mmCIF file of C-alpha atoms in Angstrom:
data_model
loop_
_atom_site.group_PDB
_atom_site.id
_atom_site.type_symbol
_atom_site.label_atom_id
_atom_site.label_comp_id
_atom_site.label_asym_id
_atom_site.label_seq_id
_atom_site.Cartn_x
_atom_site.Cartn_y
_atom_site.Cartn_z
ATOM 1 C CA MET O 60 -42.327 -204.867 -2.506
ATOM 2 C CA ASN O 61 -41.949 -207.582 -5.191
ATOM 3 C CA ALA O 62 -42.882 -211.234 -4.688
ATOM 4 C CA ILE O 63 -39.343 -212.407 -3.855
ATOM 5 C CA LYS O 64 -38.899 -209.763 -1.162
ATOM 6 C CA LYS O 65 -42.262 -210.694 0.307
ATOM 7 C CA LEU O 66 -41.181 -214.341 0.533
ATOM 8 C CA LYS O 67 -38.194 -213.311 2.712
ATOM 9 C CA TYR O 68 -40.633 -212.511 5.477
ATOM 10 C CA THR O 69 -42.394 -215.882 5.333
ATOM 11 C CA ALA O 70 -41.415 -219.327 6.608
ATOM 12 C CA LEU O 71 -39.516 -219.789 3.312
ATOM 13 C CA GLY O 72 -37.249 -216.840 4.149
ATOM 14 C CA ARG O 73 -34.813 -219.026 6.079
ATOM 15 C CA VAL O 74 -34.256 -221.164 2.963
ATOM 16 C CA LEU O 75 -34.208 -218.300 0.464
ATOM 17 C CA THR O 76 -31.563 -216.386 2.438
ATOM 18 C CA PHE O 77 -29.275 -219.424 2.718
ATOM 19 C CA PRO O 78 -27.078 -218.272 -0.239
ATOM 20 C CA LEU O 79 -26.737 -214.849 1.377
ATOM 21 C CA ARG O 80 -25.430 -216.405 4.580
ATOM 22 C CA ILE O 81 -22.953 -218.508 2.609
ATOM 23 C CA ARG O 82 -21.695 -215.411 0.797
ATOM 24 C CA LEU O 83 -21.249 -213.448 4.024
ATOM 25 C CA CYS O 84 -19.343 -216.263 5.713
ATOM 26 C CA TRP O 85 -17.205 -216.873 2.644
ATOM 27 C CA GLN O 86 -16.252 -213.202 2.407
ATOM 28 C CA HIS O 87 -15.179 -213.261 6.053
ATOM 29 C CA TYR O 88 -13.379 -216.614 6.215
ATOM 30 C CA PHE O 89 -11.821 -216.953 2.759
ATOM 31 C CA PRO O 90 -8.956 -214.515 3.502
ATOM 32 C CA GLN O 91 -8.236 -216.409 6.751
ATOM 33 C CA PHE O 92 -8.420 -219.744 4.924
ATOM 34 C CA ARG O 93 -5.929 -218.505 2.338
ATOM 35 C CA LEU O 94 -3.548 -217.315 5.072
ATOM 36 C CA ALA O 95 -3.946 -220.606 6.946
ATOM 37 C CA LEU O 96 -3.202 -222.662 3.841
ATOM 38 C CA ARG O 97 -0.091 -220.633 3.087
ATOM 39 C CA TRP O 98 1.049 -221.001 6.734
ATOM 40 C CA ILE O 99 0.490 -224.788 6.701
ATOM 41 C CA ILE O 100 2.684 -225.144 3.615
ATOM 42 C CA PHE O 101 5.483 -222.685 4.360
ATOM 43 C CA SER O 102 5.646 -222.238 8.154
ATOM 44 C CA ARG O 103 8.097 -224.000 10.484
ATOM 45 C CA GLU O 104 5.979 -223.408 13.578
ATOM 46 C CA TRP O 105 3.437 -225.379 15.562
ATOM 47 C CA THR O 106 3.332 -223.200 18.700
ATOM 48 C CA ASN O 107 4.287 -219.663 19.825
ATOM 49 C CA PHE O 108 3.232 -218.301 16.452
ATOM 50 C CA SER O 109 5.212 -215.418 14.975
ATOM 51 C CA LEU O 110 2.587 -212.689 15.240
ATOM 52 C CA ASN O 111 3.104 -209.022 14.440
ATOM 53 C CA PHE O 112 0.575 -206.304 15.204
ATOM 54 C CA SER O 113 -0.826 -204.362 12.271
ATOM 55 C CA ASP O 114 -0.809 -200.553 12.294
ATOM 56 C CA VAL O 115 -4.308 -200.637 13.789
ATOM 57 C CA GLY O 116 -3.108 -203.213 16.305
ATOM 58 C CA MET O 117 -0.249 -200.951 17.390
ATOM 59 C CA ALA O 118 -2.641 -198.019 17.765
ATOM 60 C CA SER O 119 -4.914 -200.228 19.869
ATOM 61 C CA MET O 120 -1.928 -201.219 22.019
ATOM 62 C CA ASN O 121 -0.907 -197.602 22.549
ATOM 63 C CA ALA O 122 -4.452 -196.631 23.512
ATOM 64 C CA ALA O 123 -4.796 -199.518 25.974
ATOM 65 C CA VAL O 124 -1.473 -198.778 27.689
ATOM 66 C CA ALA O 125 -2.273 -195.062 27.872
ATOM 67 C CA ALA O 126 -5.698 -195.798 29.403
ATOM 68 C CA LEU O 127 -4.174 -198.208 31.924
ATOM 69 C CA LEU O 128 -1.368 -195.884 33.041
ATOM 70 C CA GLY O 129 -3.407 -192.677 32.811
ATOM 71 C CA CYS O 130 -0.977 -190.977 30.445
ATOM 72 C CA ARG O 131 -1.235 -189.391 27.018
ATOM 73 C CA TYR O 132 -1.537 -191.551 23.910
ATOM 74 C CA GLU O 133 1.301 -189.625 22.257
ATOM 75 C CA GLN O 134 3.616 -190.472 25.147
ATOM 76 C CA VAL O 135 3.059 -194.203 24.716
ATOM 77 C CA GLN O 136 3.307 -193.823 20.952
ATOM 78 C CA ARG O 137 6.811 -192.399 21.371
ATOM 79 C CA TYR O 138 7.928 -195.574 23.147
ATOM 80 C CA THR O 139 6.437 -197.687 20.362
ATOM 81 C CA GLN O 140 8.311 -195.657 17.760
ATOM 82 C CA GLU O 141 11.474 -195.886 19.850
ATOM 83 C CA TYR O 142 11.153 -199.661 19.695
ATOM 84 C CA LEU O 143 10.486 -199.694 15.946
ATOM 85 C CA ASP O 144 13.481 -197.417 15.322
ATOM 86 C CA ASN O 145 15.868 -199.613 17.353
ATOM 87 C CA THR O 146 17.552 -201.330 14.406
ATOM 88 C CA ALA O 147 20.407 -202.558 16.605
ATOM 89 C CA LEU O 148 17.937 -204.557 18.715
ATOM 90 C CA ALA O 149 16.198 -205.978 15.630
ATOM 91 C CA GLU O 150 19.539 -207.020 14.130
ATOM 92 C CA ARG O 151 20.636 -208.590 17.410
ATOM 93 C CA LEU O 152 17.443 -210.647 17.609
ATOM 94 C CA ALA O 153 17.674 -211.730 13.975
ATOM 95 C CA GLN O 154 21.298 -212.787 14.412
ATOM 96 C CA ARG O 155 20.594 -214.757 17.577
ATOM 97 C CA ARG O 156 17.752 -216.584 15.890
ATOM 98 C CA GLN O 157 19.916 -217.401 12.900
ATOM 99 C CA ASN O 158 22.714 -218.739 15.118
ATOM 100 C CA SER O 159 20.462 -221.046 17.138
ATOM 101 C CA PRO O 160 18.117 -224.013 16.539
ATOM 102 C CA LEU O 161 15.270 -221.466 16.516
ATOM 103 C CA ARG O 162 15.863 -220.989 12.804
ATOM 104 C CA TYR O 163 14.415 -224.458 12.264
ATOM 105 C CA VAL O 164 11.280 -224.011 14.361
ATOM 106 C CA THR O 165 10.303 -220.334 13.987
ATOM 107 C CA ASP O 166 9.383 -218.141 11.050
ATOM 108 C CA GLY O 167 11.349 -215.188 12.397
ATOM 109 C CA GLY O 168 10.588 -211.491 12.307
ATOM 110 C CA ALA O 169 8.045 -211.610 15.144
ATOM 111 C CA PHE O 170 9.317 -208.413 16.723
ATOM 112 C CA ARG O 171 6.119 -206.327 16.497
ATOM 113 C CA GLY O 172 3.822 -208.438 18.665
ATOM 114 C CA LYS O 173 3.726 -209.373 22.327
ATOM 115 C CA CYS O 174 7.422 -208.592 22.812
ATOM 116 C CA MET O 175 6.764 -205.032 21.600
ATOM 117 C CA LEU O 176 3.856 -204.708 24.056
ATOM 118 C CA ASN O 177 6.096 -205.863 26.905
ATOM 119 C CA TYR O 178 8.792 -203.382 25.836
ATOM 120 C CA VAL O 179 6.295 -200.515 25.735
ATOM 121 C CA LEU O 180 4.799 -201.495 29.120
ATOM 122 C CA THR O 181 8.295 -201.553 30.635
ATOM 123 C CA ARG O 182 9.182 -198.132 29.254
ATOM 124 C CA ALA O 183 5.841 -196.420 29.846
ATOM 125 C CA SER O 184 5.546 -197.689 33.439
ATOM 126 C CA ARG O 185 9.217 -196.822 34.097
ATOM 127 C CA ALA O 186 9.625 -200.243 35.660
ATOM 128 C CA ARG O 187 12.787 -201.087 37.562
ATOM 129 C CA THR O 188 12.022 -204.707 38.456
ATOM 130 C CA VAL O 189 10.188 -206.968 36.009
ATOM 131 C CA PHE O 190 9.152 -210.575 36.578
ATOM 132 C CA GLU O 191 8.325 -212.681 33.528
ATOM 133 C CA ALA O 192 6.513 -215.961 34.210
ATOM 134 C CA GLY O 193 7.124 -218.027 31.087
ATOM 135 C CA THR O 194 10.431 -217.408 29.300
ATOM 136 C CA ALA O 195 9.789 -219.674 26.301
ATOM 137 C CA GLN O 196 12.253 -218.699 23.551
ATOM 138 C CA GLY O 197 13.379 -215.555 25.370
ATOM 139 C CA LEU O 198 12.331 -213.106 22.650
ATOM 140 C CA SER O 199 10.325 -210.906 25.024
ATOM 141 C CA ALA O 200 13.039 -211.163 27.665
ATOM 142 C CA VAL O 201 15.668 -209.622 25.380
ATOM 143 C CA CYS O 202 13.278 -206.808 24.406
ATOM 144 C CA ILE O 203 12.408 -206.150 28.050
ATOM 145 C CA GLY O 204 16.112 -206.135 28.885
ATOM 146 C CA GLU O 205 16.682 -203.405 26.301
ATOM 147 C CA ALA O 206 13.797 -201.377 27.747
ATOM 148 C CA LEU O 207 15.274 -201.778 31.246
ATOM 149 C CA ARG O 208 18.669 -200.600 29.986
ATOM 150 C CA LEU O 209 17.061 -197.354 28.843
ATOM 151 C CA ASN O 210 15.034 -197.061 32.048
ATOM 152 C CA ALA O 211 18.220 -197.410 34.080
ATOM 153 C CA LEU O 212 19.893 -194.620 32.127
ATOM 154 C CA GLU O 213 16.921 -192.285 32.660
ATOM 155 C CA LEU O 214 16.245 -193.181 36.297
ATOM 156 C CA GLY O 215 19.869 -193.433 37.359
ATOM 157 C CA GLN O 216 19.043 -196.717 39.101
ATOM 158 C CA PRO O 217 19.731 -200.367 38.305
ATOM 159 C CA CYS O 218 16.865 -202.174 36.563
ATOM 160 C CA HIS O 219 16.502 -205.928 36.257
ATOM 161 C CA LEU O 220 14.400 -208.700 34.733
ATOM 162 C CA TYR O 221 13.747 -212.032 36.413
ATOM 163 C CA THR O 222 12.428 -214.585 33.960
ATOM 164 C CA VAL O 223 11.359 -218.107 34.886
ATOM 165 C CA ASP O 224 10.406 -221.251 33.002
ATOM 166 C CA LEU O 225 9.923 -224.880 33.932
ATOM 167 C CA GLU O 226 12.571 -225.900 31.393
ATOM 168 C CA ALA O 227 16.154 -224.659 31.493
ATOM 169 C CA ASP O 228 16.837 -225.179 27.793
ATOM 170 C CA ARG O 229 14.273 -222.757 26.295
ATOM 171 C CA SER O 230 15.362 -219.063 26.316
ATOM 172 C CA LEU O 231 17.524 -219.466 23.190
ATOM 173 C CA TYR O 232 17.407 -215.753 22.370
ATOM 174 C CA ILE O 233 19.137 -214.947 25.684
ATOM 175 C CA THR O 234 22.947 -215.030 25.791
ATOM 176 C CA ALA O 235 25.687 -214.221 28.291
ATOM 177 C CA GLU O 236 25.615 -210.674 26.931
ATOM 178 C CA ASP O 237 22.288 -210.169 28.748
ATOM 179 C CA SER O 238 23.374 -211.462 32.165
ATOM 180 C CA ALA O 239 23.863 -207.985 33.646
ATOM 181 C CA ARG O 240 20.151 -207.224 33.286
ATOM 182 C CA ILE O 241 18.464 -210.636 33.036
ATOM 183 C CA THR O 242 18.393 -213.402 35.641
ATOM 184 C CA GLN O 243 17.080 -216.727 34.382
ATOM 185 C CA LEU O 244 15.263 -218.907 36.887
ATOM 186 C CA THR O 245 14.070 -222.478 36.489
ATOM 187 C CA GLY O 246 11.085 -223.994 38.264
ATOM 188 C CA ASP O 247 7.571 -223.142 39.326
ATOM 189 C CA SER O 248 6.879 -219.443 38.793
ATOM 190 C CA VAL O 249 4.455 -219.395 41.755
ATOM 191 C CA ARG O 250 7.327 -220.244 44.103
ATOM 192 C CA GLN O 251 9.981 -218.184 42.334
ATOM 193 C CA ILE O 252 8.083 -214.897 42.766
ATOM 194 C CA ALA O 253 9.073 -214.795 46.437
ATOM 195 C CA THR O 254 12.792 -214.993 45.554
ATOM 196 C CA VAL O 255 12.828 -211.586 43.850
ATOM 197 C CA PRO O 256 14.674 -209.187 46.189
ATOM 198 C CA ALA O 257 12.728 -206.040 45.208
ATOM 199 C CA PRO O 258 9.079 -205.027 44.744
ATOM 200 C CA ILE O 259 7.855 -206.039 41.296
ATOM 201 C CA ASP O 260 6.927 -203.096 39.071
ATOM 202 C CA LEU O 261 5.770 -205.174 36.085
ATOM 203 C CA PHE O 262 4.558 -208.778 36.151
ATOM 204 C CA LEU O 263 4.080 -210.785 32.954
ATOM 205 C CA HIS O 264 1.841 -213.851 33.182
ATOM 206 C CA ASP O 265 2.605 -216.034 30.164
ATOM 207 C CA THR O 266 2.747 -219.576 31.534
ATOM 208 C CA VAL O 267 -0.497 -221.469 30.957
ATOM 209 C CA ASN O 268 -4.162 -220.522 30.598
ATOM 210 C CA ASP O 269 -5.372 -222.535 33.566
ATOM 211 C CA ALA O 270 -7.790 -221.010 36.068
ATOM 212 C CA GLN O 271 -6.262 -222.576 39.175
ATOM 213 C CA HIS O 272 -2.713 -221.704 38.153
ATOM 214 C CA THR O 273 -3.758 -218.128 37.318
ATOM 215 C CA VAL O 274 -5.252 -217.752 40.802
ATOM 216 C CA GLU O 275 -2.153 -219.213 42.476
ATOM 217 C CA GLN O 276 0.132 -217.031 40.373
ATOM 218 C CA LEU O 277 -1.653 -213.759 41.109
ATOM 219 C CA GLN O 278 -2.162 -214.558 44.785
ATOM 220 C CA ALA O 279 1.573 -215.241 45.113
ATOM 221 C CA LEU O 280 2.298 -211.963 43.313
ATOM 222 C CA MET O 281 0.152 -209.610 45.402
ATOM 223 C CA PRO O 282 2.474 -209.303 48.444
ATOM 224 C CA HIS O 283 5.318 -208.420 46.055
ATOM 225 C CA LEU O 284 3.552 -206.136 43.550
ATOM 226 C CA ALA O 285 4.678 -202.530 44.024
ATOM 227 C CA PRO O 286 2.185 -199.658 44.353
ATOM 228 C CA GLY O 287 1.492 -198.613 40.783
ATOM 229 C CA GLY O 288 2.697 -202.041 39.660
ATOM 230 C CA VAL O 289 1.411 -203.354 36.335
ATOM 231 C CA VAL O 290 0.255 -206.850 35.393
ATOM 232 C CA HIS O 291 0.064 -208.198 31.847
ATOM 233 C CA SER O 292 -1.650 -211.557 31.483
ATOM 234 C CA SER O 293 -1.740 -213.259 28.097
ATOM 235 C CA TRP O 294 -5.324 -214.287 28.905
ATOM 236 C CA PHE O 295 -8.237 -212.061 29.884
ATOM 237 C CA SER O 296 -9.970 -214.852 31.766
ATOM 238 C CA GLU O 297 -12.556 -215.105 34.524
ATOM 239 C CA ALA O 298 -9.790 -216.038 36.950
ATOM 240 C CA PHE O 299 -7.811 -212.919 35.980
ATOM 241 C CA ILE O 300 -10.896 -210.702 36.385
ATOM 242 C CA ASP O 301 -11.794 -212.237 39.756
ATOM 243 C CA GLN O 302 -8.281 -211.773 41.122
ATOM 244 C CA CYS O 303 -8.131 -208.153 39.953
ATOM 245 C CA CYS O 304 -11.454 -207.437 41.663
ATOM 246 C CA GLN O 305 -10.429 -209.273 44.827
ATOM 247 C CA HIS O 306 -7.158 -207.360 45.167
ATOM 248 C CA GLY O 307 -8.377 -203.940 44.046
ATOM 249 C CA LEU O 308 -6.538 -203.759 40.722
ATOM 250 C CA ARG O 309 -7.883 -201.653 37.860
ATOM 251 C CA PHE O 310 -8.007 -203.755 34.721
ATOM 252 C CA LEU O 311 -8.987 -203.753 31.069
ATOM 253 C CA PRO O 312 -8.940 -206.207 28.147
ATOM 254 C CA PHE O 313 -6.638 -205.812 25.183
ATOM 255 C CA THR O 314 -7.083 -207.432 21.770
ATOM 256 C CA ALA O 315 -4.693 -206.311 19.049
ATOM 257 C CA ALA O 316 -5.237 -206.735 15.329
ATOM 258 C CA VAL O 317 -2.496 -208.928 13.892
ATOM 259 C CA ASP O 318 -0.768 -208.469 10.569
ATOM 260 C CA ARG O 319 -1.378 -211.077 7.823
ATOM 261 C CA HIS O 320 -1.720 -214.185 9.989
ATOM 262 C CA TRP O 321 -4.522 -216.744 10.156
ATOM 263 C CA TYR O 322 -4.388 -216.841 13.968
ATOM 264 C CA PRO O 323 -6.233 -213.781 15.291
ATOM 265 C CA GLY O 324 -4.276 -213.593 18.540
ATOM 266 C CA GLY O 325 -5.727 -213.842 22.004
ATOM 267 C CA ARG O 326 -7.408 -211.359 24.294
ATOM 268 C CA ALA O 327 -4.913 -210.253 26.926
ATOM 269 C CA GLY O 328 -5.525 -208.671 30.301
ATOM 270 C CA LEU O 329 -3.831 -205.528 31.605
ATOM 271 C CA ALA O 330 -4.075 -204.389 35.220
ATOM 272 C CA ILE O 331 -2.521 -201.874 37.586
ATOM 273 C CA ARG O 332 -2.363 -201.542 41.368
ATOM 274 C CA PRO O 333 -3.532 -198.003 42.156
ATOM 275 C CA LEU O 334 -1.198 -195.771 44.111
ATOM 276 C CA PRO O 335 -2.208 -195.089 47.727
ATOM 277 C CA GLN O 336 -4.432 -192.048 48.125
#
């Protein structure tokens, strides 16, 4: 061992290895810094970032959904590919964005992120009734509506989405064309859950990452969540974990790798109410 290597294991080691730590951090953060700088200059967004999952992120999504539902990975993968191959849906979404004020405040093309996960959850769980807490722009709602259309054809039963937001003027992706499968509600999602006339097969929690509100939301949901019902929360939080444990739901975290964006995406929570034995 030469003299320099020996010094690494002395009190001077902390100082001598300082350049190594800088290099490691720079290698990790420089690509993110470059993406962030490009986004600051060219993006139109300040919230609800246009995130797409990378190929690894989509594989992670398929694996998480398969583990949650207890089905084969290849089965979930087919629903993901079905979504990616639906050019009519992609064109519809692009056209609606272009014909609305969203073109001034979104970057567009965010069709392979959370909305894809919600589509795949709807198809893989064979949901008939979906409740979305937090409509926002309505991108996920339109994708869920398409998934419910296909579910209805396969199940031979009507399928419907109830989506709620505090503001009535958000949901700009949703049009009158969707009214047969999508009901838009305005108000507090905690109270609106009880207005759904059927057991909820899939519940999407995408309102606010607040512990008290998460508890109130999930407690209001439990009397209405169907056996085998699925919950997708945008936040894998302590409140989400506690509520799943309290009500006997099986749960797991989900973090997808995003494609060429400075924001890494959040860690979501997925849960399912087990069927009665």
